[in-house]
Amino acid sequence: MDADVIIVGAGPGGSAAAIHLARGGAKVLLLEKSTFPREKVCGDGLTPRSVKELIGLGVDLSGWIENKGLRIIGGGHRLELSWPELSDFPGYGLVRTRASLDDLLAKRAVAAGADLREGTNVQGPILDGQRIVGVRAKTAAGEVEFRAPVVIAADGNSSRLALSMGLEKRDDRPLGVAVRTYFRSPAHEDNWLESWLELWDKDRLLPGYGWIFGVGDGTSNVGLGILNSSTAFGNVDYRELLQRWVATMPKELGYVPENMTEPIRGSALPMGFNRTPHYTRGLLLIGDAGGMVSPFNGEGIAYAMESGRIAAETILESRQERTDLARERRLQQYPLRLKSEWGSYFTLGRAFVKLIGHSEVMKIATKKALPHPTLMRFTIKLLANLTDAHGGDVMDRVINALVRLAPAA
Ligand SMILES: Cc1cc2nc3c(=O)[nH]c(=O)nc-3n(C[C@H](O)[C@H](O)[C@H](O)COP(=O)(O)OP(=O)(O)OC[C@H]3O[C@@H](n4cnc5c(N)ncnc54)[C@H](O)[C@@H]3O)c2cc1C
């Protein structure tokens, strides 16, 4: 064996898993097809859920551009809502380009003891019967094989590795598409994450939102995401929609073609556990590979890092067992742990996605809810999954009860 655990993909999920595993004494091989720093199409927005994980990973956050909460624009309203004050989560978010964030996390994984191999493009599994016991990869030096008793697929939305183990995407789970670019803007140091709830395709109000996140380096990340629950999905030119949307903004904010510093790029958002099972035959899925983007707000970085942590904890526990059977039983706990963390929440998220797929519902929600700050504070807690598990205020207790009532996905 070359390692105790092989992790395929060094995005936030893979690097987080590598850090936790290496800290726990496991020998980790972290295989990444690109070389850092590399771009990843993203909004670069980090909610308090992400901040909590980054702190847990020992990342020094000083000097990062912080945000206080969400500025929501829609239905003729403009509302600033601070992140909730909670015991379980910090009270601020961050913005960081993925080129920088992912590079930093991969370096932390190396510092923790993981063996990072960049430029290593995993082609498929090595099987012993039905069970994965390693991977084949292409490198500049040619084809290489790596072996380990446990493998983590952290290779993102298309997860070639999961696919080659027969794990297809589920059509009964939500999917989003999002596009983004960067503009030079005087608002680049805005310390609110701005969300625009009204995206119109002619007279259709689309289920999704536009965002403007100040990066603090002279540019703002500007993008939009749309859910597959409306008839417009797949029939809209997302790039053109983004251009039309920013054209409605005041020119002095700088969102004009001559200030665009990157082409508009897009990618899919796999939501609500859209690839299962999350453990089979020696392979664990984390982050986008397991479809763990929240259907409520399109956030995936926190869930990638959290599932990386949960996978690492499960593997470290399995390593304490003395027999193959006991180790296997431990690994089989991983999907159950994920289900108990987010299964019910994602079930509610699926209902939410269906509901806002109806243009009329979206219109009424935008018009009627936004003028009510208390209702909006509740909505933010629900959409960003930010409540205290124990104690908390009335809103926390109502949301936690709602989540408990929903069946786990
Ligand atoms: C336009 C857009 C905006 C978004 N905005 C936000 C946001 O603001 N906040 C937020 O929280 N989430 C956002 N998301 C979601 C977020 O980007 C993802 O959920 C997150 O990146 C998932 O992390 P991951 O580690 O699972 O996968 P990824 O970040 O996709 O990392 C996968 C890694 O695996 C590597 N890899 C792939 N295949 C192979 C292979 N065969 N061999 C070796 N390596 C391989 C890739 O190079 C990559 O480094 C957005 C997504 C999109 C598309």
Coordinates of C-alpha atoms and ligand atoms in Angstrom, one line a residue:
M1 CA 0.0 0.0 0.0
D2 CA 1.2 3.5 -0.9
A3 CA -1.0 5.2 1.8
D4 CA -3.7 4.6 4.4
V5 CA -6.1 6.9 2.4
I6 CA -6.1 8.2 -1.2
I7 CA -8.0 11.4 -1.8
V8 CA -8.8 12.3 -5.4
G9 CA -9.2 16.1 -5.8
A10 CA -7.7 18.9 -3.8
G11 CA -10.6 21.4 -3.7
P12 CA -11.8 22.5 -0.2
G13 CA -13.4 19.1 0.4
G14 CA -10.3 17.0 -0.4
S15 CA -7.8 19.3 1.3
A16 CA -10.0 19.5 4.5
A17 CA -10.3 15.7 4.6
A18 CA -6.5 15.5 4.1
I19 CA -5.8 17.9 7.0
H20 CA -8.0 16.0 9.4
L21 CA -6.7 12.6 8.4
A22 CA -3.0 13.6 8.5
R23 CA -3.6 15.3 11.9
G24 CA -5.1 11.9 13.1
G25 CA -1.9 10.1 12.1
A26 CA -3.0 8.6 8.7
K27 CA -0.7 8.4 5.8
V28 CA -2.5 10.5 3.1
L29 CA -2.0 10.8 -0.7
L30 CA -3.8 13.8 -2.1
L31 CA -4.0 13.6 -5.9
E32 CA -4.9 16.7 -7.9
K33 CA -5.0 17.0 -11.7
S34 CA -4.1 20.7 -11.9
T35 CA -1.3 22.6 -10.3
F36 CA -1.8 25.3 -7.7
P37 CA -2.7 28.1 -7.8
R38 CA -5.6 27.2 -10.2
E39 CA -8.9 28.9 -10.9
K40 CA -12.3 27.4 -9.9
V41 CA -15.5 28.9 -11.1
C42 CA -17.2 30.1 -7.9
G43 CA -18.8 33.1 -6.2
D44 CA -16.0 33.1 -3.6
G45 CA -18.5 33.7 -0.8
L46 CA -17.8 32.1 2.5
T47 CA -20.7 32.1 5.1
P48 CA -20.2 31.7 8.8
R49 CA -20.5 27.9 8.2
S50 CA -17.3 28.0 6.1
V51 CA -15.6 30.4 8.5
K52 CA -16.2 27.9 11.3
E53 CA -14.6 25.0 9.3
L54 CA -11.6 27.2 8.3
I55 CA -11.0 28.1 11.9
G56 CA -11.1 24.4 12.7
L57 CA -8.5 23.7 10.0
G58 CA -6.2 26.2 11.7
V59 CA -6.3 28.8 8.8
D60 CA -5.1 32.3 9.8
L61 CA -7.9 34.5 8.7
S62 CA -6.3 37.9 9.6
G63 CA -6.4 40.3 6.7
W64 CA -9.2 38.5 4.9
I65 CA -12.1 40.7 3.8
E66 CA -15.0 40.1 6.2
N67 CA -18.7 40.6 5.6
K68 CA -21.4 41.4 8.2
G69 CA -24.3 39.7 6.4
L70 CA -26.5 39.8 3.4
R71 CA -27.9 42.8 1.6
I72 CA -31.0 41.7 -0.2
I73 CA -32.4 43.5 -3.1
G74 CA -35.8 42.7 -4.7
G75 CA -39.5 43.7 -5.1
G76 CA -38.5 47.4 -4.7
H77 CA -36.8 46.7 -1.4
R78 CA -33.3 46.8 -0.1
L79 CA -32.5 45.2 3.2
E80 CA -29.3 44.6 5.2
L81 CA -29.5 41.6 7.5
S82 CA -26.5 40.8 9.7
W83 CA -25.4 37.2 10.1
P84 CA -27.2 35.8 13.2
E85 CA -25.5 35.9 16.6
L86 CA -25.0 32.3 17.6
S87 CA -22.9 30.2 19.9
D88 CA -22.3 27.5 17.3
F89 CA -21.0 29.8 14.5
P90 CA -18.9 32.9 14.2
G91 CA -20.8 36.1 13.4
Y92 CA -19.1 37.0 10.1
G93 CA -18.4 35.7 6.6
L94 CA -15.5 36.1 4.2
V95 CA -14.7 36.5 0.5
R96 CA -11.6 34.9 -1.0
T97 CA -10.9 33.9 -4.6
R98 CA -10.8 30.2 -5.1
A99 CA -7.3 30.5 -6.7
S100 CA -6.1 31.7 -3.3
L101 CA -8.3 29.7 -0.9
D102 CA -7.7 26.3 -2.6
D103 CA -4.0 26.9 -2.8
L104 CA -3.8 27.9 0.8
L105 CA -5.8 24.8 2.0
A106 CA -3.7 22.4 -0.2
K107 CA -0.6 24.0 1.4
R108 CA -2.1 23.4 4.9
A109 CA -2.7 19.8 4.0
V110 CA 1.0 19.4 3.1
A111 CA 2.0 21.1 6.3
A112 CA -0.2 18.7 8.2
G113 CA 1.7 15.8 6.6
A114 CA -0.3 14.9 3.5
D115 CA 1.6 13.9 0.3
L116 CA 0.1 16.2 -2.3
R117 CA 0.7 15.2 -6.0
E118 CA -0.2 17.9 -8.4
G119 CA -0.5 17.3 -12.1
T120 CA -1.9 13.8 -11.3
N121 CA -5.1 13.1 -13.3
V122 CA -6.9 10.1 -11.9
Q123 CA -8.3 7.9 -14.7
G124 CA -10.2 5.2 -12.7
P125 CA -10.2 2.8 -9.9
I126 CA -8.0 -0.3 -9.3
L127 CA -10.4 -3.0 -8.1
D128 CA -10.0 -6.1 -6.1
G129 CA -13.2 -7.9 -7.0
Q130 CA -15.8 -5.2 -6.4
R131 CA -13.8 -3.2 -4.0
I132 CA -11.6 -0.2 -4.8
V133 CA -8.0 -0.7 -3.6
G134 CA -6.4 2.2 -5.5
V135 CA -6.4 4.4 -8.5
R136 CA -4.7 4.7 -11.9
A137 CA -3.5 8.2 -12.8
K138 CA -1.9 10.0 -15.7
T139 CA 1.1 12.2 -14.8
A140 CA 3.8 14.0 -16.9
A141 CA 6.0 10.9 -16.2
G142 CA 3.3 8.5 -17.6
E143 CA 0.7 6.3 -16.1
V144 CA 1.0 5.6 -12.4
E145 CA -0.8 3.4 -9.9
F146 CA -1.5 4.2 -6.3
R147 CA -2.9 1.8 -3.7
A148 CA -4.7 2.3 -0.4
P149 CA -7.4 0.4 1.5
V150 CA -9.7 3.5 1.5
V151 CA -10.3 6.1 -1.3
I152 CA -12.2 9.4 -1.1
A153 CA -13.7 10.9 -4.2
A154 CA -13.3 14.7 -3.8
D155 CA -13.2 15.3 -7.5
G156 CA -16.1 17.7 -7.8
N157 CA -19.3 17.9 -9.7
S158 CA -18.5 15.5 -12.6
S159 CA -16.7 13.0 -10.3
R160 CA -15.2 10.7 -12.8
L161 CA -14.1 8.4 -10.0
A162 CA -17.6 8.0 -8.6
L163 CA -18.9 7.4 -12.1
S164 CA -16.4 4.8 -12.9
M165 CA -17.6 3.0 -9.7
G166 CA -21.1 3.1 -11.2
L167 CA -22.4 6.0 -9.1
E168 CA -24.5 8.1 -11.5
K169 CA -26.2 11.5 -10.7
R170 CA -29.7 11.2 -9.4
D171 CA -32.3 12.9 -11.6
D172 CA -34.7 13.2 -8.6
R173 CA -32.5 15.8 -6.9
P174 CA -32.1 19.5 -7.6
L175 CA -29.4 20.9 -9.8
G176 CA -28.4 24.5 -10.4
V177 CA -26.3 26.3 -13.0
A178 CA -24.3 29.3 -12.1
V179 CA -22.1 31.8 -14.1
R180 CA -19.7 34.4 -12.8
T181 CA -17.1 37.0 -13.8
Y182 CA -15.2 39.8 -12.1
F183 CA -15.5 43.5 -12.6
R184 CA -13.2 46.3 -11.4
S185 CA -15.5 48.2 -9.1
P186 CA -15.3 51.0 -6.5
A187 CA -17.5 48.7 -4.4
H188 CA -14.8 46.0 -4.1
E189 CA -14.5 46.4 -0.4
D190 CA -18.2 46.2 0.3
N191 CA -18.6 44.3 3.6
W192 CA -22.1 42.9 2.8
L193 CA -22.7 40.0 0.4
E194 CA -25.2 41.4 -2.0
S195 CA -28.1 39.2 -3.4
W196 CA -30.5 40.3 -6.1
L197 CA -33.7 38.2 -5.9
E198 CA -35.2 39.3 -9.2
L199 CA -33.8 37.7 -12.3
W200 CA -36.2 38.2 -15.2
D201 CA -36.2 36.4 -18.5
K202 CA -38.7 38.6 -20.4
D203 CA -41.8 38.3 -18.2
R204 CA -40.6 35.1 -16.3
L205 CA -39.2 35.6 -12.8
L206 CA -36.5 32.9 -12.6
P207 CA -35.8 30.7 -9.5
G208 CA -32.4 31.8 -8.4
Y209 CA -30.5 34.9 -7.6
G210 CA -27.7 37.2 -8.7
W211 CA -24.8 38.1 -6.4
I212 CA -22.2 40.8 -6.1
F213 CA -19.4 39.9 -3.7
G214 CA -16.6 42.4 -3.1
V215 CA -13.2 40.6 -3.3
G216 CA -11.3 43.5 -1.8
D217 CA -8.5 43.4 -4.5
G218 CA -10.1 46.1 -6.7
T219 CA -12.7 43.6 -8.2
S220 CA -16.1 42.2 -7.3
N221 CA -17.3 38.7 -8.1
V222 CA -20.6 39.1 -10.0
G223 CA -22.7 36.1 -10.9
L224 CA -26.0 34.4 -11.0
G225 CA -27.4 31.0 -10.4
I226 CA -30.6 29.3 -11.5
L227 CA -32.4 26.2 -10.3
N228 CA -33.7 23.3 -12.5
S229 CA -37.2 23.6 -11.1
S230 CA -38.5 26.1 -13.7
T231 CA -39.2 25.7 -17.4
A232 CA -36.6 28.3 -18.1
F233 CA -33.8 26.0 -16.9
G234 CA -31.6 25.0 -19.9
N235 CA -33.6 27.5 -22.2
V236 CA -31.9 30.6 -21.0
D237 CA -28.6 32.1 -22.2
Y238 CA -27.0 32.6 -18.7
R239 CA -24.2 34.7 -19.9
E240 CA -26.5 37.1 -21.8
L241 CA -28.8 37.1 -18.7
L242 CA -25.9 38.2 -16.6
Q243 CA -25.0 41.0 -19.0
R244 CA -28.6 42.2 -19.2
W245 CA -28.9 42.2 -15.4
V246 CA -25.7 44.2 -14.7
A247 CA -26.7 46.7 -17.4
T248 CA -29.6 47.7 -15.1
M249 CA -27.1 48.9 -12.4
P250 CA -25.8 52.4 -11.9
K251 CA -22.8 52.9 -14.2
E252 CA -20.7 54.4 -11.4
L253 CA -20.5 50.9 -9.7
G254 CA -18.4 49.8 -12.6
Y255 CA -20.2 46.7 -13.8
V256 CA -19.7 47.6 -17.5
P257 CA -18.0 45.4 -20.2
E258 CA -14.7 47.5 -20.2
N259 CA -14.2 46.7 -16.5
M260 CA -14.7 42.9 -16.9
T261 CA -11.4 41.3 -15.9
E262 CA -12.4 37.6 -16.6
P263 CA -14.6 35.9 -19.2
I264 CA -18.0 34.8 -17.9
R265 CA -17.6 31.2 -16.9
G266 CA -20.2 28.7 -15.6
S267 CA -20.6 25.4 -14.0
A268 CA -23.2 23.1 -12.4
L269 CA -24.3 23.1 -8.8
P270 CA -25.1 19.5 -7.7
M271 CA -27.6 19.8 -4.8
G272 CA -29.3 17.9 -2.0
F273 CA -27.3 14.7 -2.2
N274 CA -27.7 14.2 -5.9
R275 CA -25.2 11.3 -6.0
T276 CA -25.6 8.4 -3.6
P277 CA -24.7 6.2 -1.9
H278 CA -22.0 8.2 -0.2
Y279 CA -20.1 5.0 0.7
T280 CA -19.7 1.9 -1.2
R281 CA -16.9 -0.8 -1.6
G282 CA -14.1 1.3 -0.1
L283 CA -15.1 4.6 -1.7
L284 CA -16.4 7.6 0.2
L285 CA -17.8 10.7 -1.6
I286 CA -17.4 14.2 -0.3
G287 CA -18.5 17.7 -1.4
D288 CA -19.7 18.2 -4.9
A289 CA -18.8 14.6 -5.8
G290 CA -21.6 13.6 -3.4
G291 CA -23.9 16.4 -4.6
M292 CA -23.7 18.3 -1.3
V293 CA -24.5 21.9 -2.4
S294 CA -27.3 23.4 -0.4
P295 CA -30.6 23.7 -2.4
F296 CA -31.5 26.7 -0.3
N297 CA -28.6 29.1 -1.2
G298 CA -26.2 27.3 -3.6
E299 CA -23.5 27.2 -1.0
G300 CA -21.1 24.3 -1.4
I301 CA -17.7 25.2 0.1
A302 CA -18.8 24.7 3.8
Y303 CA -20.5 21.4 3.0
A304 CA -17.4 20.1 1.1
M305 CA -15.2 20.9 4.1
E306 CA -17.7 19.5 6.6
S307 CA -18.2 16.3 4.7
G308 CA -14.4 16.1 4.4
R309 CA -14.1 16.3 8.2
I310 CA -16.9 13.8 8.8
A311 CA -15.3 11.3 6.3
A312 CA -11.9 11.8 8.0
E313 CA -13.4 11.1 11.4
T314 CA -15.1 8.0 10.2
I315 CA -12.0 6.7 8.6
L316 CA -9.9 7.4 11.6
E317 CA -12.4 5.5 13.8
S318 CA -12.4 2.6 11.4
R319 CA -8.6 2.4 11.7
Q320 CA -9.0 1.7 15.4
E321 CA -10.9 -1.5 14.7
R322 CA -9.1 -4.8 14.7
T323 CA -10.9 -6.8 12.0
D324 CA -11.8 -6.1 8.4
L325 CA -15.5 -6.6 9.2
A326 CA -15.5 -4.1 12.1
R327 CA -13.6 -1.6 9.9
E328 CA -16.1 -2.0 7.1
R329 CA -19.0 -1.5 9.6
R330 CA -17.5 1.8 10.7
L331 CA -17.1 3.0 7.1
Q332 CA -20.7 2.2 6.5
Q333 CA -21.6 4.7 9.2
Y334 CA -20.5 7.6 7.0
P335 CA -23.7 7.9 4.8
L336 CA -25.8 7.6 8.0
R337 CA -23.8 10.4 9.6
L338 CA -24.3 12.7 6.6
K339 CA -28.0 11.8 6.6
S340 CA -28.4 12.8 10.2
E341 CA -26.5 16.0 9.6
W342 CA -28.3 17.3 6.5
G343 CA -30.7 14.7 5.2
S344 CA -33.8 16.3 6.6
Y345 CA -32.6 19.8 5.8
F346 CA -32.0 18.9 2.2
T347 CA -35.5 17.3 2.0
L348 CA -36.9 20.7 3.0
G349 CA -34.5 22.3 0.5
R350 CA -36.0 20.1 -2.3
A351 CA -39.5 21.3 -1.4
F352 CA -38.2 24.9 -1.4
V353 CA -36.7 24.4 -4.9
K354 CA -40.0 23.1 -6.2
L355 CA -41.9 25.9 -4.7
I356 CA -39.8 28.8 -6.0
G357 CA -39.8 27.1 -9.4
H358 CA -43.3 28.6 -9.8
S359 CA -42.8 32.2 -11.0
E360 CA -45.9 33.4 -9.1
V361 CA -44.7 32.0 -5.7
M362 CA -41.3 33.6 -6.2
K363 CA -43.0 37.0 -7.1
I364 CA -45.3 36.9 -4.0
A365 CA -42.4 35.8 -1.7
T366 CA -40.2 38.6 -2.9
K367 CA -42.9 41.3 -2.6
K368 CA -44.5 40.2 0.7
A369 CA -41.5 38.8 2.7
L370 CA -38.9 41.5 2.1
P371 CA -40.7 44.3 4.0
H372 CA -40.8 42.2 7.1
P373 CA -37.3 42.2 8.8
T374 CA -38.3 39.5 11.4
L375 CA -39.5 37.2 8.7
M376 CA -36.3 37.9 6.7
R377 CA -34.1 37.2 9.7
F378 CA -35.9 33.8 10.0
T379 CA -35.5 33.2 6.3
I380 CA -31.7 33.9 6.4
K381 CA -31.2 31.5 9.3
L382 CA -33.1 28.8 7.3
L383 CA -31.5 29.5 4.0
A384 CA -27.9 29.6 5.4
N385 CA -28.5 26.7 7.8
L386 CA -27.4 28.9 10.7
T387 CA -29.0 28.0 14.0
D388 CA -27.8 26.9 17.4
A389 CA -28.3 23.1 17.8
H390 CA -29.1 23.5 21.5
G391 CA -30.8 26.4 23.2
G392 CA -30.9 29.3 20.7
D393 CA -33.8 31.7 20.2
V394 CA -37.4 31.0 19.1
M395 CA -36.4 31.1 15.4
D396 CA -33.7 28.5 16.0
R397 CA -36.1 26.2 17.8
V398 CA -38.8 26.6 15.1
I399 CA -36.3 25.8 12.3
N400 CA -34.8 22.9 14.2
A401 CA -38.3 21.5 14.8
L402 CA -39.2 21.9 11.1
V403 CA -36.0 20.1 10.1
R404 CA -36.6 17.3 12.6
L405 CA -40.1 16.8 11.1
A406 CA -38.8 16.3 7.5
P407 CA -37.8 12.8 6.5
A408 CA -34.0 12.4 5.9
A409 CA -33.1 12.4 2.2
Ligands
LIG1 C1 -20.6 29.8 -10.4 C2 -20.5 29.2 -9.1 C3 -20.6 29.9 -8.0 C4 -20.5 29.4 -6.7 N1 -20.4 30.2 -5.6 C5 -20.3 29.7 -4.4 C6 -20.1 30.5 -3.3 O1 -20.1 31.7 -3.4 N2 -20.0 29.9 -2.0 C7 -20.0 28.6 -1.9 O2 -19.9 28.1 -0.7 N3 -20.1 27.7 -2.9 C8 -20.2 28.2 -4.2 N4 -20.3 27.4 -5.3 C9 -20.2 25.9 -5.1 C10 -18.7 25.5 -4.8 O3 -17.9 26.1 -5.8 C11 -18.6 24.0 -4.7 O4 -19.6 23.5 -4.0 C12 -17.2 23.6 -4.1 O5 -16.1 24.0 -4.9 C13 -17.1 22.1 -3.8 O6 -15.8 21.8 -3.4 P1 -15.2 20.3 -3.7 O7 -13.9 20.3 -2.9 O8 -16.2 19.3 -3.4 O9 -15.0 20.3 -5.3 P2 -14.1 21.2 -6.2 O10 -13.9 22.6 -5.6 O11 -14.8 21.2 -7.5 O12 -12.7 20.5 -6.3 C14 -12.5 19.3 -7.0 C15 -11.0 19.2 -7.3 O13 -10.8 17.9 -7.9 C16 -9.9 18.0 -8.9 N5 -10.1 16.9 -9.9 C17 -11.2 16.7 -10.7 N6 -11.1 15.6 -11.4 C18 -9.9 15.1 -11.0 C19 -9.2 13.9 -11.4 N7 -9.7 13.0 -12.3 N8 -8.0 13.6 -10.9 C20 -7.4 14.5 -9.9 N9 -8.1 15.6 -9.5 C21 -9.3 15.9 -10.1 C22 -10.2 19.4 -9.5 O14 -9.1 19.9 -10.3 C23 -10.5 20.2 -8.3 O15 -9.3 20.8 -7.7 C24 -20.4 28.0 -6.6 C25 -20.4 27.1 -7.7 C26 -20.5 27.7 -9.0 C27 -20.4 26.9 -10.2

